[in-house]
mmCIF file of C-alpha atoms in Angstrom:
data_model
loop_
_atom_site.group_PDB
_atom_site.id
_atom_site.type_symbol
_atom_site.label_atom_id
_atom_site.label_comp_id
_atom_site.label_asym_id
_atom_site.label_seq_id
_atom_site.Cartn_x
_atom_site.Cartn_y
_atom_site.Cartn_z
ATOM 1 C CA MET R 27 0.000 0.000 0.000
ATOM 2 C CA ASP R 28 1.367 3.423 -0.956
ATOM 3 C CA SER R 29 1.249 5.351 2.325
ATOM 4 C CA THR R 30 1.324 8.679 0.465
ATOM 5 C CA LYS R 31 -2.300 8.048 -0.573
ATOM 6 C CA LEU R 32 -3.507 7.686 3.018
ATOM 7 C CA LEU R 33 -5.238 10.453 4.918
ATOM 8 C CA PRO R 34 -2.891 12.462 7.189
ATOM 9 C CA PRO R 35 -4.178 11.055 10.525
ATOM 10 C CA VAL R 36 -3.760 7.501 9.200
ATOM 11 C CA LYS R 37 -0.200 8.240 8.090
ATOM 12 C CA GLU R 38 0.567 9.893 11.427
ATOM 13 C CA ALA R 39 -0.684 6.891 13.399
ATOM 14 C CA LEU R 40 1.251 4.427 11.226
ATOM 15 C CA GLU R 41 4.449 6.450 11.553
ATOM 16 C CA GLN R 42 4.158 6.828 15.317
ATOM 17 C CA PHE R 43 3.289 3.220 16.146
ATOM 18 C CA PRO R 44 6.871 1.825 16.121
ATOM 19 C CA GLN R 45 8.045 4.824 18.126
ATOM 20 C CA VAL R 46 5.344 4.487 20.791
ATOM 21 C CA PHE R 47 5.165 0.698 21.109
ATOM 22 C CA HIS R 48 8.728 -0.567 21.071
ATOM 23 C CA ASP R 49 8.850 -2.936 24.042
ATOM 24 C CA GLU R 50 9.689 -5.950 21.893
ATOM 25 C CA ILE R 51 6.531 -7.965 22.558
ATOM 26 C CA ALA R 52 5.679 -10.662 20.048
ATOM 27 C CA TYR R 53 2.747 -9.457 17.948
ATOM 28 C CA ALA R 54 0.334 -11.835 16.279
ATOM 29 C CA GLY R 55 -0.294 -9.873 13.102
ATOM 30 C CA PRO R 56 1.038 -7.327 10.609
ATOM 31 C CA LEU R 57 0.887 -3.555 10.962
ATOM 32 C CA GLY R 58 -2.535 -2.243 9.948
ATOM 33 C CA ALA R 59 -4.709 0.834 10.170
ATOM 34 C CA ALA R 60 -8.447 1.513 10.422
ATOM 35 C CA TRP R 61 -10.349 4.788 10.221
ATOM 36 C CA ALA R 62 -13.787 6.386 10.073
ATOM 37 C CA PRO R 63 -14.975 9.893 9.159
ATOM 38 C CA GLY R 64 -16.622 12.674 11.068
ATOM 39 C CA ARG R 65 -19.705 14.296 9.614
ATOM 40 C CA VAL R 66 -21.533 17.515 8.986
ATOM 41 C CA ASN R 67 -25.285 17.667 9.088
ATOM 42 C CA LEU R 68 -26.869 19.845 6.428
ATOM 43 C CA ILE R 69 -30.217 20.031 8.202
ATOM 44 C CA GLY R 70 -32.113 18.000 10.776
ATOM 45 C CA GLU R 71 -30.650 18.874 14.172
ATOM 46 C CA HIS R 72 -32.040 17.172 17.298
ATOM 47 C CA THR R 73 -34.570 15.305 15.157
ATOM 48 C CA ASP R 74 -32.843 11.921 15.360
ATOM 49 C CA TYR R 75 -33.913 11.070 18.912
ATOM 50 C CA ASN R 76 -37.425 12.220 18.020
ATOM 51 C CA GLY R 77 -37.775 9.566 15.325
ATOM 52 C CA GLY R 78 -37.378 12.116 12.554
ATOM 53 C CA PHE R 79 -35.279 12.765 9.463
ATOM 54 C CA VAL R 80 -31.674 13.909 9.138
ATOM 55 C CA LEU R 81 -29.528 14.844 6.148
ATOM 56 C CA PRO R 82 -25.828 14.408 6.955
ATOM 57 C CA LEU R 83 -22.740 13.718 4.896
ATOM 58 C CA ALA R 84 -19.484 12.131 5.999
ATOM 59 C CA VAL R 85 -16.486 14.429 5.578
ATOM 60 C CA ASP R 86 -12.793 14.127 4.808
ATOM 61 C CA ARG R 87 -11.794 14.322 8.477
ATOM 62 C CA VAL R 88 -11.193 11.015 10.282
ATOM 63 C CA SER R 89 -10.326 9.219 13.487
ATOM 64 C CA ALA R 90 -7.698 6.543 12.902
ATOM 65 C CA PHE R 91 -6.061 3.575 14.620
ATOM 66 C CA ALA R 92 -2.729 2.036 13.567
ATOM 67 C CA GLY R 93 -1.323 -1.002 15.309
ATOM 68 C CA ARG R 94 -0.846 -4.733 15.597
ATOM 69 C CA THR R 95 -2.758 -7.666 17.084
ATOM 70 C CA ARG R 96 -1.537 -8.945 20.455
ATOM 71 C CA GLN R 97 -1.475 -12.528 21.685
ATOM 72 C CA ASP R 98 -3.647 -11.778 24.712
ATOM 73 C CA GLN R 99 -6.840 -9.902 25.685
ATOM 74 C CA THR R 100 -5.163 -6.585 26.461
ATOM 75 C CA VAL R 101 -5.824 -3.386 24.492
ATOM 76 C CA ARG R 102 -3.147 -0.684 24.800
ATOM 77 C CA LEU R 103 -3.699 2.706 23.185
ATOM 78 C CA TRP R 104 -1.745 5.928 22.757
ATOM 79 C CA SER R 105 -3.603 9.131 21.805
ATOM 80 C CA THR R 106 -1.620 11.591 19.702
ATOM 81 C CA HIS R 107 -4.057 14.366 20.638
ATOM 82 C CA PHE R 108 -4.122 13.871 24.404
ATOM 83 C CA LYS R 109 -0.553 12.532 24.633
ATOM 84 C CA GLU R 110 -1.604 9.773 27.000
ATOM 85 C CA TYR R 111 -1.833 6.005 27.259
ATOM 86 C CA ALA R 112 -4.882 3.907 28.093
ATOM 87 C CA GLN R 113 -5.077 0.192 28.756
ATOM 88 C CA PHE R 114 -7.906 -2.237 29.439
ATOM 89 C CA SER R 115 -8.742 -5.925 29.173
ATOM 90 C CA LEU R 116 -11.384 -7.408 26.897
ATOM 91 C CA ALA R 117 -12.489 -9.564 29.832
ATOM 92 C CA GLY R 118 -15.223 -8.216 32.094
ATOM 93 C CA LEU R 119 -16.408 -5.370 29.878
ATOM 94 C CA PRO R 120 -18.908 -2.790 31.240
ATOM 95 C CA GLU R 121 -22.586 -2.967 30.354
ATOM 96 C CA THR R 122 -23.799 0.334 31.818
ATOM 97 C CA PHE R 123 -22.558 3.889 32.304
ATOM 98 C CA GLU R 124 -22.221 3.211 36.028
ATOM 99 C CA GLU R 125 -19.853 0.298 35.342
ATOM 100 C CA GLN R 126 -17.444 2.413 33.307
ATOM 101 C CA ARG R 127 -13.779 2.278 34.211
ATOM 102 C CA ALA R 128 -13.251 5.476 36.202
ATOM 103 C CA ASP R 129 -9.490 5.237 35.771
ATOM 104 C CA LEU R 130 -9.697 5.366 31.961
ATOM 105 C CA PRO R 131 -9.463 8.720 30.164
ATOM 106 C CA GLY R 132 -12.723 9.807 28.587
ATOM 107 C CA TRP R 133 -11.673 9.137 24.993
ATOM 108 C CA ALA R 134 -10.689 5.544 25.810
ATOM 109 C CA ARG R 135 -14.097 4.822 27.326
ATOM 110 C CA TYR R 136 -15.625 5.105 23.843
ATOM 111 C CA VAL R 137 -13.204 2.468 22.551
ATOM 112 C CA LEU R 138 -14.009 0.271 25.538
ATOM 113 C CA GLY R 139 -17.749 0.796 25.042
ATOM 114 C CA VAL R 140 -17.540 -0.406 21.426
ATOM 115 C CA ALA R 141 -15.760 -3.571 22.565
ATOM 116 C CA ALA R 142 -18.534 -4.197 25.120
ATOM 117 C CA GLU R 143 -21.214 -3.886 22.438
ATOM 118 C CA LEU R 144 -19.392 -6.168 20.022
ATOM 119 C CA VAL R 145 -18.987 -8.849 22.678
ATOM 120 C CA ARG R 146 -22.668 -8.454 23.505
ATOM 121 C CA VAL R 147 -23.507 -9.603 19.959
ATOM 122 C CA ASP R 148 -21.136 -12.590 20.334
ATOM 123 C CA VAL R 149 -18.136 -11.278 18.408
ATOM 124 C CA VAL R 150 -14.856 -12.803 19.603
ATOM 125 C CA LEU R 151 -12.242 -10.055 19.948
ATOM 126 C CA LYS R 152 -8.469 -10.049 20.261
ATOM 127 C CA GLY R 153 -6.261 -7.561 22.036
ATOM 128 C CA PHE R 154 -4.094 -5.069 20.167
ATOM 129 C CA ASP R 155 -1.738 -2.145 20.581
ATOM 130 C CA ALA R 156 -2.536 0.975 18.574
ATOM 131 C CA VAL R 157 -1.839 4.647 18.150
ATOM 132 C CA VAL R 158 -5.024 6.715 17.922
ATOM 133 C CA SER R 159 -4.948 9.856 15.795
ATOM 134 C CA GLY R 160 -7.456 12.112 14.071
ATOM 135 C CA ASP R 161 -8.325 15.499 12.629
ATOM 136 C CA VAL R 162 -12.041 15.706 13.474
ATOM 137 C CA PRO R 163 -12.345 18.753 15.774
ATOM 138 C CA LEU R 164 -13.029 17.558 19.318
ATOM 139 C CA GLY R 165 -16.311 18.872 20.690
ATOM 140 C CA GLY R 166 -16.849 20.886 17.541
ATOM 141 C CA GLY R 167 -20.130 19.410 16.360
ATOM 142 C CA MET R 168 -18.525 17.255 13.650
ATOM 143 C CA SER R 169 -18.994 14.064 15.673
ATOM 144 C CA SER R 170 -15.481 13.284 16.811
ATOM 145 C CA SER R 171 -16.848 10.740 19.282
ATOM 146 C CA ALA R 172 -18.858 8.906 16.602
ATOM 147 C CA ALA R 173 -15.837 8.875 14.290
ATOM 148 C CA LEU R 174 -13.794 7.363 17.121
ATOM 149 C CA GLU R 175 -16.474 4.746 17.798
ATOM 150 C CA ILE R 176 -16.871 3.661 14.186
ATOM 151 C CA ALA R 177 -13.083 3.640 13.744
ATOM 152 C CA SER R 178 -12.911 1.495 16.892
ATOM 153 C CA ALA R 179 -15.350 -0.998 15.373
ATOM 154 C CA GLU R 180 -13.295 -1.100 12.173
ATOM 155 C CA ALA R 181 -10.123 -1.555 14.230
ATOM 156 C CA TYR R 182 -11.605 -4.425 16.243
ATOM 157 C CA ALA R 183 -12.581 -6.117 12.973
ATOM 158 C CA LEU R 184 -9.079 -5.655 11.566
ATOM 159 C CA PHE R 185 -7.084 -6.673 14.636
ATOM 160 C CA SER R 186 -9.369 -9.603 15.503
ATOM 161 C CA ASP R 187 -8.448 -11.289 12.205
ATOM 162 C CA HIS R 188 -11.718 -10.168 10.621
ATOM 163 C CA ALA R 189 -13.841 -12.000 13.194
ATOM 164 C CA PHE R 190 -16.592 -9.783 11.797
ATOM 165 C CA SER R 191 -16.949 -7.333 8.916
ATOM 166 C CA ILE R 192 -18.859 -4.119 8.250
ATOM 167 C CA GLY R 193 -20.477 -3.527 4.887
ATOM 168 C CA GLU R 194 -23.465 -3.920 2.622
ATOM 169 C CA LYS R 195 -22.962 -7.393 1.120
ATOM 170 C CA ASP R 196 -22.133 -10.628 2.937
ATOM 171 C CA ALA R 197 -20.980 -8.675 5.989
ATOM 172 C CA THR R 198 -21.403 -9.748 9.584
ATOM 173 C CA LEU R 199 -22.744 -6.303 10.474
ATOM 174 C CA THR R 200 -24.500 -3.874 8.146
ATOM 175 C CA PRO R 201 -23.542 -0.198 8.393
ATOM 176 C CA ILE R 202 -26.794 0.570 10.228
ATOM 177 C CA GLU R 203 -26.261 -2.294 12.686
ATOM 178 C CA THR R 204 -22.768 -0.989 13.340
ATOM 179 C CA ALA R 205 -24.140 2.518 13.831
ATOM 180 C CA GLY R 206 -26.680 1.266 16.369
ATOM 181 C CA LEU R 207 -24.024 -0.687 18.206
ATOM 182 C CA CYS R 208 -21.779 2.365 18.415
ATOM 183 C CA GLN R 209 -24.698 4.575 19.442
ATOM 184 C CA ARG R 210 -25.213 2.310 22.465
ATOM 185 C CA ALA R 211 -21.465 2.426 23.133
ATOM 186 C CA GLU R 212 -21.598 6.218 23.286
ATOM 187 C CA GLN R 213 -24.522 6.122 25.676
ATOM 188 C CA ILE R 214 -22.547 3.753 27.914
ATOM 189 C CA ALA R 215 -19.383 5.833 27.689
ATOM 190 C CA SER R 216 -20.907 9.291 28.122
ATOM 191 C CA GLY R 217 -24.250 8.882 29.862
ATOM 192 C CA VAL R 218 -25.810 10.980 27.077
ATOM 193 C CA MET R 219 -28.859 9.423 25.409
ATOM 194 C CA CYS R 220 -27.753 10.399 21.909
ATOM 195 C CA GLY R 221 -29.616 9.569 18.722
ATOM 196 C CA ILE R 222 -28.179 7.587 15.823
ATOM 197 C CA LEU R 223 -27.408 10.479 13.447
ATOM 198 C CA ASP R 224 -23.665 10.755 14.046
ATOM 199 C CA GLN R 225 -22.791 7.077 13.925
ATOM 200 C CA ALA R 226 -24.990 6.425 10.889
ATOM 201 C CA ALA R 227 -23.451 9.322 8.970
ATOM 202 C CA SER R 228 -19.944 8.006 9.650
ATOM 203 C CA CYS R 229 -20.878 4.470 8.589
ATOM 204 C CA LEU R 230 -22.836 5.426 5.481
ATOM 205 C CA GLY R 231 -20.550 8.041 3.945
ATOM 206 C CA GLN R 232 -20.046 8.175 0.187
ATOM 207 C CA PRO R 233 -18.098 10.714 -1.866
ATOM 208 C CA ARG R 234 -20.244 13.496 -3.341
ATOM 209 C CA LYS R 235 -23.358 12.186 -1.564
ATOM 210 C CA ALA R 236 -25.587 13.290 1.292
ATOM 211 C CA VAL R 237 -27.670 10.703 3.152
ATOM 212 C CA LEU R 238 -31.349 11.049 3.947
ATOM 213 C CA LEU R 239 -31.882 8.871 7.011
ATOM 214 C CA ASP R 240 -35.216 8.009 8.587
ATOM 215 C CA CYS R 241 -34.188 7.675 12.224
ATOM 216 C CA ARG R 242 -37.176 5.491 13.068
ATOM 217 C CA SER R 243 -37.178 2.896 10.304
ATOM 218 C CA LEU R 244 -33.431 3.387 9.660
ATOM 219 C CA ASP R 245 -34.155 3.385 5.926
ATOM 220 C CA TYR R 246 -31.819 5.633 3.981
ATOM 221 C CA ARG R 247 -31.069 6.809 0.498
ATOM 222 C CA TYR R 248 -28.351 8.870 -1.109
ATOM 223 C CA LEU R 249 -28.782 12.271 -2.665
ATOM 224 C CA PRO R 250 -26.388 14.092 -4.991
ATOM 225 C CA PHE R 251 -24.311 16.669 -3.185
ATOM 226 C CA GLU R 252 -21.801 18.101 -5.586
ATOM 227 C CA ASP R 253 -21.699 21.574 -7.032
ATOM 228 C CA SER R 254 -18.411 23.046 -8.166
ATOM 229 C CA ASN R 255 -19.782 26.497 -7.386
ATOM 230 C CA VAL R 256 -20.797 25.756 -3.765
ATOM 231 C CA SER R 257 -18.511 24.894 -0.855
ATOM 232 C CA VAL R 258 -19.336 23.498 2.595
ATOM 233 C CA VAL R 259 -17.466 25.720 5.040
ATOM 234 C CA VAL R 260 -17.260 24.688 8.692
ATOM 235 C CA ILE R 261 -16.309 27.427 11.164
ATOM 236 C CA ASP R 262 -15.257 26.426 14.671
ATOM 237 C CA THR R 263 -16.202 28.847 17.466
ATOM 238 C CA SER R 264 -13.385 27.428 19.680
ATOM 239 C CA VAL R 265 -16.073 27.043 22.367
ATOM 240 C CA ARG R 266 -16.179 23.504 23.695
ATOM 241 C CA ARG R 267 -19.193 21.944 25.313
ATOM 242 C CA GLU R 268 -20.003 18.751 27.179
ATOM 243 C CA LEU R 269 -23.341 17.391 26.008
ATOM 244 C CA ALA R 270 -24.032 15.720 29.355
ATOM 245 C CA SER R 271 -23.863 19.117 31.076
ATOM 246 C CA SER R 272 -25.500 21.109 28.279
ATOM 247 C CA ALA R 273 -29.056 19.911 28.922
ATOM 248 C CA TYR R 274 -29.047 17.502 25.966
ATOM 249 C CA ASN R 275 -30.833 14.839 27.998
ATOM 250 C CA GLU R 276 -33.176 17.528 29.319
ATOM 251 C CA ARG R 277 -34.191 18.479 25.763
ATOM 252 C CA ARG R 278 -34.925 14.859 25.005
ATOM 253 C CA GLN R 279 -37.127 14.554 28.096
ATOM 254 C CA GLN R 280 -38.971 17.745 27.162
ATOM 255 C CA CYS R 281 -39.705 16.365 23.704
ATOM 256 C CA GLU R 282 -41.011 13.137 25.199
ATOM 257 C CA GLU R 283 -43.246 15.082 27.568
ATOM 258 C CA ALA R 284 -44.552 17.252 24.727
ATOM 259 C CA THR R 285 -45.351 14.114 22.734
ATOM 260 C CA ARG R 286 -47.323 12.612 25.615
ATOM 261 C CA ARG R 287 -49.326 15.778 26.138
ATOM 262 C CA LEU R 288 -50.080 16.270 22.456
ATOM 263 C CA ARG R 289 -51.100 12.635 22.038
ATOM 264 C CA ASP R 290 -53.523 12.928 24.962
ATOM 265 C CA LEU R 291 -55.011 16.118 23.531
ATOM 266 C CA ILE R 292 -55.452 14.617 20.067
ATOM 267 C CA LEU R 293 -56.901 11.374 21.474
ATOM 268 C CA ARG R 294 -59.402 13.389 23.476
ATOM 269 C CA ASP R 295 -60.815 14.864 20.272
ATOM 270 C CA GLU R 296 -60.183 11.914 17.931
ATOM 271 C CA PRO R 297 -60.663 8.768 20.069
ATOM 272 C CA GLU R 298 -61.485 6.533 17.097
ATOM 273 C CA ASN R 299 -58.508 7.594 14.976
ATOM 274 C CA ALA R 300 -56.130 4.615 14.780
ATOM 275 C CA GLN R 301 -53.336 6.800 13.476
ATOM 276 C CA THR R 302 -53.614 9.010 16.537
ATOM 277 C CA ARG R 303 -53.272 5.993 18.806
ATOM 278 C CA SER R 304 -49.944 5.182 17.147
ATOM 279 C CA ILE R 305 -48.339 8.504 18.060
ATOM 280 C CA LYS R 306 -45.019 7.682 19.703
ATOM 281 C CA GLU R 307 -42.753 10.615 18.919
ATOM 282 C CA LEU R 308 -42.963 14.203 17.705
ATOM 283 C CA ARG R 309 -42.346 12.898 14.207
ATOM 284 C CA ASP R 310 -45.885 11.445 14.288
ATOM 285 C CA ILE R 311 -47.535 14.825 14.845
ATOM 286 C CA SER R 312 -48.286 16.833 11.729
ATOM 287 C CA PRO R 313 -47.720 20.598 11.538
ATOM 288 C CA GLU R 314 -51.490 21.004 11.239
ATOM 289 C CA GLN R 315 -52.139 19.013 14.420
ATOM 290 C CA PHE R 316 -49.476 20.961 16.254
ATOM 291 C CA ASP R 317 -50.983 24.293 15.207
ATOM 292 C CA ARG R 318 -54.345 23.104 16.482
ATOM 293 C CA TYR R 319 -53.160 22.049 19.937
ATOM 294 C CA LYS R 320 -49.942 23.966 20.636
ATOM 295 C CA ASN R 321 -51.601 26.656 22.740
ATOM 296 C CA GLN R 322 -52.622 23.980 25.242
ATOM 297 C CA LEU R 323 -48.983 23.124 25.939
ATOM 298 C CA PRO R 324 -46.793 24.900 28.499
ATOM 299 C CA ALA R 325 -44.801 27.632 26.732
ATOM 300 C CA LEU R 326 -41.481 25.786 27.051
ATOM 301 C CA LEU R 327 -42.803 22.526 25.595
ATOM 302 C CA GLN R 328 -44.532 24.474 22.831
ATOM 303 C CA LYS R 329 -41.186 25.898 21.758
ATOM 304 C CA ARG R 330 -39.342 22.572 21.910
ATOM 305 C CA ALA R 331 -41.998 20.629 19.995
ATOM 306 C CA GLY R 332 -42.538 23.423 17.497
ATOM 307 C CA TYR R 333 -38.865 23.438 16.575
ATOM 308 C CA VAL R 334 -38.638 19.662 16.059
ATOM 309 C CA ILE R 335 -41.810 19.389 13.991
ATOM 310 C CA ALA R 336 -40.743 22.295 11.763
ATOM 311 C CA GLU R 337 -37.192 20.961 11.442
ATOM 312 C CA ASN R 338 -38.454 17.651 10.069
ATOM 313 C CA GLU R 339 -40.316 19.596 7.399
ATOM 314 C CA ARG R 340 -37.152 21.561 6.617
ATOM 315 C CA VAL R 341 -35.212 18.352 6.016
ATOM 316 C CA LEU R 342 -37.747 17.226 3.434
ATOM 317 C CA GLN R 343 -37.678 20.654 1.785
ATOM 318 C CA VAL R 344 -33.894 20.457 1.371
ATOM 319 C CA VAL R 345 -34.195 16.927 -0.028
ATOM 320 C CA THR R 346 -36.579 18.187 -2.713
ATOM 321 C CA LEU R 347 -34.161 20.984 -3.623
ATOM 322 C CA LEU R 348 -31.136 18.670 -3.838
ATOM 323 C CA GLU R 349 -33.034 16.233 -6.028
ATOM 324 C CA ALA R 350 -33.821 19.128 -8.356
ATOM 325 C CA GLY R 351 -30.184 20.274 -8.385
ATOM 326 C CA ARG R 352 -31.087 23.518 -6.598
ATOM 327 C CA ILE R 353 -28.422 23.411 -3.895
ATOM 328 C CA GLU R 354 -28.129 27.198 -3.688
ATOM 329 C CA GLU R 355 -31.763 27.518 -2.623
ATOM 330 C CA ALA R 356 -31.204 25.022 0.175
ATOM 331 C CA GLY R 357 -29.075 27.601 1.931
ATOM 332 C CA GLN R 358 -32.096 29.743 2.760
ATOM 333 C CA ILE R 359 -33.493 26.934 4.875
ATOM 334 C CA LEU R 360 -30.298 26.829 6.965
ATOM 335 C CA TRP R 361 -30.902 30.396 8.168
ATOM 336 C CA ILE R 362 -34.390 29.424 9.316
ATOM 337 C CA GLY R 363 -33.071 26.304 11.033
ATOM 338 C CA HIS R 364 -30.586 28.343 13.035
ATOM 339 C CA ALA R 365 -33.286 30.730 14.214
ATOM 340 C CA GLY R 366 -35.259 27.750 15.493
ATOM 341 C CA LEU R 367 -32.269 26.289 17.311
ATOM 342 C CA ARG R 368 -31.538 29.679 18.855
ATOM 343 C CA ASP R 369 -35.014 30.827 19.826
ATOM 344 C CA GLU R 370 -37.161 27.697 20.222
ATOM 345 C CA TYR R 371 -34.788 24.872 21.098
ATOM 346 C CA GLU R 372 -32.418 27.265 22.873
ATOM 347 C CA VAL R 373 -29.179 25.354 22.276
ATOM 348 C CA SER R 374 -27.161 28.081 20.579
ATOM 349 C CA CYS R 375 -24.710 30.466 22.256
ATOM 350 C CA ALA R 376 -23.390 33.984 21.666
ATOM 351 C CA GLU R 377 -20.393 32.746 19.671
ATOM 352 C CA LEU R 378 -22.469 30.584 17.327
ATOM 353 C CA ASP R 379 -24.925 33.427 16.811
ATOM 354 C CA ALA R 380 -22.047 35.805 16.059
ATOM 355 C CA LEU R 381 -20.681 33.527 13.328
ATOM 356 C CA VAL R 382 -24.108 33.183 11.724
ATOM 357 C CA ASP R 383 -24.657 36.954 11.874
ATOM 358 C CA ILE R 384 -21.243 37.612 10.307
ATOM 359 C CA ALA R 385 -21.940 35.094 7.534
ATOM 360 C CA ARG R 386 -25.326 36.694 6.798
ATOM 361 C CA GLU R 387 -23.611 39.959 5.838
ATOM 362 C CA VAL R 388 -21.179 38.357 3.350
ATOM 363 C CA PRO R 389 -22.456 38.309 -0.267
ATOM 364 C CA GLY R 390 -22.283 34.790 -1.645
ATOM 365 C CA VAL R 391 -23.002 33.010 1.636
ATOM 366 C CA LEU R 392 -26.146 31.066 0.811
ATOM 367 C CA GLY R 393 -26.995 29.920 4.328
ATOM 368 C CA ALA R 394 -25.519 29.182 7.740
ATOM 369 C CA ARG R 395 -26.551 27.626 11.032
ATOM 370 C CA MET R 396 -25.116 26.108 14.172
ATOM 371 C CA MET R 397 -24.406 22.400 13.922
ATOM 372 C CA GLY R 398 -24.343 19.602 16.471
ATOM 373 C CA GLY R 399 -25.623 19.398 20.026
ATOM 374 C CA GLY R 400 -25.196 23.090 20.646
ATOM 375 C CA PHE R 401 -23.744 25.468 23.251
ATOM 376 C CA GLY R 402 -20.532 25.681 21.231
ATOM 377 C CA GLY R 403 -18.823 23.854 18.404
ATOM 378 C CA CYS R 404 -19.166 24.773 14.755
ATOM 379 C CA THR R 405 -21.392 26.422 12.209
ATOM 380 C CA ILE R 406 -22.023 24.963 8.768
ATOM 381 C CA ASN R 407 -22.119 27.398 5.862
ATOM 382 C CA LEU R 408 -23.100 26.888 2.231
ATOM 383 C CA VAL R 409 -20.951 29.350 0.308
ATOM 384 C CA ARG R 410 -20.391 30.179 -3.352
ATOM 385 C CA GLY R 411 -16.810 29.323 -4.226
ATOM 386 C CA ASP R 412 -15.868 32.902 -5.030
ATOM 387 C CA ALA R 413 -17.130 34.070 -1.611
ATOM 388 C CA VAL R 414 -15.108 31.720 0.607
ATOM 389 C CA ASP R 415 -12.200 34.148 0.972
ATOM 390 C CA SER R 416 -14.575 36.998 1.768
ATOM 391 C CA LEU R 417 -16.217 34.927 4.488
ATOM 392 C CA ARG R 418 -12.825 33.982 5.899
ATOM 393 C CA GLN R 419 -11.737 37.624 6.025
ATOM 394 C CA ALA R 420 -14.997 38.728 7.658
ATOM 395 C CA VAL R 421 -14.709 36.066 10.346
ATOM 396 C CA GLU R 422 -11.028 36.803 11.010
ATOM 397 C CA GLN R 423 -11.760 40.508 11.386
ATOM 398 C CA GLN R 424 -15.086 40.536 13.211
ATOM 399 C CA TYR R 425 -15.278 37.383 15.312
ATOM 400 C CA PRO R 426 -12.424 38.275 17.720
ATOM 401 C CA GLU R 427 -13.874 41.761 18.165
ATOM 402 C CA ARG R 428 -17.309 40.367 19.030
ATOM 403 C CA THR R 429 -16.284 37.404 21.188
ATOM 404 C CA GLY R 430 -12.642 37.732 22.228
ATOM 405 C CA ARG R 431 -11.972 34.375 20.566
ATOM 406 C CA GLN R 432 -10.328 33.074 17.413
ATOM 407 C CA ALA R 433 -12.288 30.911 14.971
ATOM 408 C CA SER R 434 -10.867 28.280 12.617
ATOM 409 C CA ILE R 435 -12.255 27.692 9.148
ATOM 410 C CA ASP R 436 -12.280 24.473 7.121
ATOM 411 C CA ILE R 437 -13.680 23.532 3.744
ATOM 412 C CA CYS R 438 -15.154 20.029 3.918
ATOM 413 C CA ARG R 439 -16.070 17.575 1.189
ATOM 414 C CA ALA R 440 -18.478 14.663 1.216
ATOM 415 C CA ALA R 441 -16.339 11.573 1.731
ATOM 416 C CA ALA R 442 -16.396 7.800 2.077
ATOM 417 C CA GLY R 443 -17.219 5.854 5.225
ATOM 418 C CA PRO R 444 -14.897 3.659 7.319
ATOM 419 C CA GLY R 445 -11.990 1.708 5.901
ATOM 420 C CA HIS R 446 -8.829 -0.177 6.756
ATOM 421 C CA VAL R 447 -5.512 -1.193 5.276
ATOM 422 C CA VAL R 448 -2.895 -3.842 6.020
ATOM 423 C CA MET R 449 0.656 -2.703 5.356
ATOM 424 C CA ASN R 450 3.143 -4.949 3.577
#
């Protein structure tokens, strides 16, 4: 394999492995590497755990493992980002958040959680030593944790002599099954009841494609996402957030409560309607039903439910535009989505709002919104190619003045899902 063709984090991990792990143990396999991408989400934020629709694409930023199979059940890891080791055994893996290894660094708990989920579905794993690298911004809303989890699954497959495989045809695990497994691993590792958006996007990535995912049925289809005149620009606020402390679980509980109240109200007036009896999530409530009953909800629940129901409609609007090749028009819907996240779902912050406001004043920026769980992280911007430099200059000049912080800017491309390589 020509290492010059590998993504930079993969090359970095491969190059560092012999320097980090040089204690002369007898390995049971050749040097190999596994990786998985982060993602951006065009539209459909906080809809995944409400059974709704999302429209992500995997990006050319990855988490990567490079290492060798051991002859025992030990996993030893070195993180190039955190500059620290982690070690655990594949025996006695945790099954709940409360059973997590308190002595492990946070990043390693995701790797451990994936192992626990694989063993739960009867996969036989082997230990390995590996360097862990990556260029997905941590805590930036591009799903660094999901990229790490999916890369972990790919690494376990590689270093366990392909005891299982991930793919569409004749694979032990389909991409969606792998995504669900890694979603549960994240819930174990973090205590956050996340939806499946991030893991599915990482597993399902294809170059020049966005993915429409139904988060209830888990059906998905690909949509064209390539326009030489439009760039996806991700701007990092440099504000980091912890989802567990940012009221993520609280938002989920509020949506569940709003669903229960709306279902009871609709059943009161339509007791014979079988469709009404099947209401389980906000996704099942139409905009017309919501308009009819919203004033009977507490003000807070009205805002939360109103955002989610409208956001599902926005996803479908963007799908229609992409199918018609009208990507520029999709940008207008991003502005509206950000307003909903800011005012109704209340998960934005001053820095995210500042970036969106700056982008709005730059000619050629088609749309922008905050991305991810909220309270920090990144914005996603659809920008005409000839306006990217103007946006960069505006952010570099105005963002520090408004926030006292520096922002970083990346241009992302729709990319492939997880992969691995065995070196000669």
